[in-house]
């Protein structure tokens, strides 16, 4: 079985910017609401297998019917389920390079093969070339994150629709774990494309990675089939309860998203204006920024010496989560220092 690249989460660090989590806990008002109603949870019974309280909250906010959504223990569970249903020995999963490492893990776990289309971050996504390569390989399923993890690159909805039309007979799954930071989504296109699936999570924009809640959206027939295959009681009662409250607090979520987008753009523009040689900074539509640098080892060392953990990859690239204003100032200072300045 193929092993996956470690998440490298180091919560012992003073500043944790390696897992794309929220830098702050929930607002006090939401925490208080959760505490005040905690006695509504029934602890001695198994959780509601239909996750009705979550479906009702999701419908109230997003107008997506319970027939079109299924909840799980993080979007990872949903991805693992749909890959397991479609990929086995002799089947090919078509994804991007780079992309989320769990795609490879689930496909190889089920003895399928993984076909990767190399992203050209300088020229942009070539949808026609992607389609041609996928057809040549006779792929069985298409899956990619959008915005891309780890690059932050965004494939347009128009390009995704072209892919859906060209591969009508196989599932096309869009992992929108970071979609809220891009102001772009395919979630409402599930009614128009029978082969479309969209996965989402509360771990990123909603800031509750600790409760492990994700969902998959598709047409009612697809969701019905998935619900028949999932393990029972896959979302515990506490997660269902807290998740339903979080989903309804859209105003607070939108405010956090706006804050992160503004800080991301400020951080990106500050770095671009410095024009450092050998430091490539990629435009991001997510809550992180992706870099390449020939001085990566020195940068990583300087971050570690200052108690800051970032996501380090095997090549010359790395990724930094957008944190608080103060945290990003520290990151900027260390980059400046590495390139000849002083902290």
mmCIF file of N, CA and C in Angstrom, residues 82 140-143 160-175 186-199 216-223:
data_model
loop_
_atom_site.group_PDB
_atom_site.id
_atom_site.type_symbol
_atom_site.label_atom_id
_atom_site.label_comp_id
_atom_site.label_asym_id
_atom_site.label_seq_id
_atom_site.Cartn_x
_atom_site.Cartn_y
_atom_site.Cartn_z
ATOM 1 N N UNK A 82 -16.674 7.365 -1.521
ATOM 2 C CA UNK A 82 -16.969 7.418 -2.958
ATOM 3 C C UNK A 82 -15.816 6.845 -3.781
ATOM 4 N N UNK A 140 -11.515 6.120 -14.646
ATOM 5 C CA UNK A 140 -12.775 5.624 -14.086
ATOM 6 C C UNK A 140 -13.476 6.649 -13.204
ATOM 7 N N UNK A 141 -12.733 7.629 -12.729
ATOM 8 C CA UNK A 141 -13.284 8.632 -11.813
ATOM 9 C C UNK A 141 -12.354 9.836 -11.813
ATOM 10 N N UNK A 142 -12.940 11.031 -11.718
ATOM 11 C CA UNK A 142 -12.161 12.266 -11.644
ATOM 12 C C UNK A 142 -12.375 12.888 -10.273
ATOM 13 N N UNK A 143 -11.290 13.314 -9.658
ATOM 14 C CA UNK A 143 -11.363 13.931 -8.332
ATOM 15 C C UNK A 143 -10.237 14.943 -8.183
ATOM 16 N N UNK A 160 -14.876 23.321 -15.268
ATOM 17 C CA UNK A 160 -15.420 22.124 -14.606
ATOM 18 C C UNK A 160 -16.649 21.616 -15.351
ATOM 19 N N UNK A 161 -17.473 22.516 -15.832
ATOM 20 C CA UNK A 161 -18.661 22.112 -16.594
ATOM 21 C C UNK A 161 -18.267 21.412 -17.894
ATOM 22 N N UNK A 162 -17.198 21.882 -18.512
ATOM 23 C CA UNK A 162 -16.706 21.218 -19.725
ATOM 24 C C UNK A 162 -16.269 19.791 -19.395
ATOM 25 N N UNK A 163 -15.564 19.639 -18.283
ATOM 26 C CA UNK A 163 -15.124 18.307 -17.840
ATOM 27 C C UNK A 163 -16.325 17.400 -17.582
ATOM 28 N N UNK A 164 -17.333 17.930 -16.904
ATOM 29 C CA UNK A 164 -18.538 17.150 -16.603
ATOM 30 C C UNK A 164 -19.224 16.671 -17.876
ATOM 31 N N UNK A 165 -19.272 17.516 -18.871
ATOM 32 C CA UNK A 165 -19.924 17.149 -20.131
ATOM 33 C C UNK A 165 -19.103 16.148 -20.937
ATOM 34 N N UNK A 166 -17.784 16.208 -20.809
ATOM 35 C CA UNK A 166 -16.909 15.309 -21.567
ATOM 36 C C UNK A 166 -16.766 13.937 -20.913
ATOM 37 N N UNK A 167 -17.071 13.864 -19.609
ATOM 38 C CA UNK A 167 -16.962 12.594 -18.884
ATOM 39 C C UNK A 167 -18.299 12.266 -18.213
ATOM 40 N N UNK A 168 -19.349 12.222 -18.999
ATOM 41 C CA UNK A 168 -20.702 12.043 -18.460
ATOM 42 C C UNK A 168 -20.921 10.686 -17.793
ATOM 43 N N UNK A 169 -20.123 9.702 -18.164
ATOM 44 C CA UNK A 169 -20.369 8.339 -17.687
ATOM 45 C C UNK A 169 -19.559 7.954 -16.451
ATOM 46 N N UNK A 170 -18.788 8.889 -15.908
ATOM 47 C CA UNK A 170 -18.012 8.582 -14.700
ATOM 48 C C UNK A 170 -18.225 9.682 -13.661
ATOM 49 N N UNK A 171 -18.031 9.366 -12.381
ATOM 50 C CA UNK A 171 -18.190 10.387 -11.345
ATOM 51 C C UNK A 171 -17.097 11.453 -11.435
ATOM 52 N N UNK A 172 -17.513 12.692 -11.271
ATOM 53 C CA UNK A 172 -16.580 13.817 -11.177
ATOM 54 C C UNK A 172 -16.787 14.444 -9.804
ATOM 55 N N UNK A 173 -15.771 14.362 -8.963
ATOM 56 C CA UNK A 173 -15.884 14.814 -7.575
ATOM 57 C C UNK A 173 -15.007 16.043 -7.368
ATOM 58 N N UNK A 174 -15.629 17.118 -6.895
ATOM 59 C CA UNK A 174 -14.902 18.350 -6.609
ATOM 60 C C UNK A 174 -14.820 18.517 -5.095
ATOM 61 N N UNK A 175 -13.611 18.503 -4.582
ATOM 62 C CA UNK A 175 -13.389 18.676 -3.144
ATOM 63 C C UNK A 175 -13.266 20.172 -2.853
ATOM 64 N N UNK A 186 -19.453 24.761 -6.882
ATOM 65 C CA UNK A 186 -20.248 23.972 -7.823
ATOM 66 C C UNK A 186 -21.427 23.315 -7.121
ATOM 67 N N UNK A 187 -21.668 23.648 -5.855
ATOM 68 C CA UNK A 187 -22.659 22.912 -5.069
ATOM 69 C C UNK A 187 -24.070 22.993 -5.645
ATOM 70 N N UNK A 188 -24.408 24.090 -6.291
ATOM 71 C CA UNK A 188 -25.766 24.214 -6.834
ATOM 72 C C UNK A 188 -25.890 23.640 -8.245
ATOM 73 N N UNK A 189 -24.773 23.163 -8.785
ATOM 74 C CA UNK A 189 -24.800 22.512 -10.096
ATOM 75 C C UNK A 189 -25.117 21.022 -9.989
ATOM 76 N N UNK A 190 -25.266 20.513 -8.767
ATOM 77 C CA UNK A 190 -25.567 19.082 -8.600
ATOM 78 C C UNK A 190 -26.899 18.708 -9.233
ATOM 79 N N UNK A 191 -27.782 19.682 -9.394
ATOM 80 C CA UNK A 191 -29.093 19.414 -9.998
ATOM 81 C C UNK A 191 -29.008 19.347 -11.523
ATOM 82 N N UNK A 192 -27.914 19.867 -12.078
ATOM 83 C CA UNK A 192 -27.771 19.945 -13.530
ATOM 84 C C UNK A 192 -26.860 18.875 -14.115
ATOM 85 N N UNK A 193 -26.014 18.275 -13.274
ATOM 86 C CA UNK A 193 -25.049 17.287 -13.762
ATOM 87 C C UNK A 193 -25.154 16.016 -12.925
ATOM 88 N N UNK A 194 -25.709 14.951 -13.492
ATOM 89 C CA UNK A 194 -25.924 13.704 -12.733
ATOM 90 C C UNK A 194 -24.643 13.062 -12.216
ATOM 91 N N UNK A 195 -23.512 13.367 -12.828
ATOM 92 C CA UNK A 195 -22.245 12.737 -12.428
ATOM 93 C C UNK A 195 -21.422 13.604 -11.477
ATOM 94 N N UNK A 196 -21.988 14.719 -11.011
ATOM 95 C CA UNK A 196 -21.243 15.649 -10.153
ATOM 96 C C UNK A 196 -21.448 15.356 -8.670
ATOM 97 N N UNK A 197 -20.346 15.329 -7.938
ATOM 98 C CA UNK A 197 -20.345 15.252 -6.476
ATOM 99 C C UNK A 197 -19.482 16.400 -5.952
ATOM 100 N N UNK A 198 -19.906 17.007 -4.855
ATOM 101 C CA UNK A 198 -19.129 18.083 -4.226
ATOM 102 C C UNK A 198 -18.954 17.748 -2.751
ATOM 103 N N UNK A 199 -17.716 17.766 -2.275
ATOM 104 C CA UNK A 199 -17.475 17.564 -0.844
ATOM 105 C C UNK A 199 -17.107 18.890 -0.192
ATOM 106 N N UNK A 216 -21.051 15.497 1.680
ATOM 107 C CA UNK A 216 -20.972 15.306 0.241
ATOM 108 C C UNK A 216 -22.331 15.624 -0.343
ATOM 109 N N UNK A 217 -22.342 16.358 -1.454
ATOM 110 C CA UNK A 217 -23.570 16.779 -2.107
ATOM 111 C C UNK A 217 -23.630 16.191 -3.512
ATOM 112 N N UNK A 218 -24.818 15.769 -3.917
ATOM 113 C CA UNK A 218 -25.026 15.272 -5.269
ATOM 114 C C UNK A 218 -26.529 15.166 -5.510
ATOM 115 N N UNK A 219 -26.912 14.616 -6.658
ATOM 116 C CA UNK A 219 -28.347 14.447 -6.901
ATOM 117 C C UNK A 219 -28.897 13.377 -5.964
ATOM 118 N N UNK A 220 -30.209 13.339 -5.821
ATOM 119 C CA UNK A 220 -30.841 12.497 -4.803
ATOM 120 C C UNK A 220 -30.546 11.010 -4.996
ATOM 121 N N UNK A 221 -30.469 10.551 -6.228
ATOM 122 C CA UNK A 221 -30.193 9.134 -6.479
ATOM 123 C C UNK A 221 -28.780 8.763 -6.021
ATOM 124 N N UNK A 222 -27.826 9.632 -6.335
ATOM 125 C CA UNK A 222 -26.444 9.379 -5.913
ATOM 126 C C UNK A 222 -26.316 9.354 -4.394
ATOM 127 N N UNK A 223 -26.969 10.314 -3.733
ATOM 128 C CA UNK A 223 -26.892 10.384 -2.271
ATOM 129 C C UNK A 223 -27.583 9.178 -1.639
#
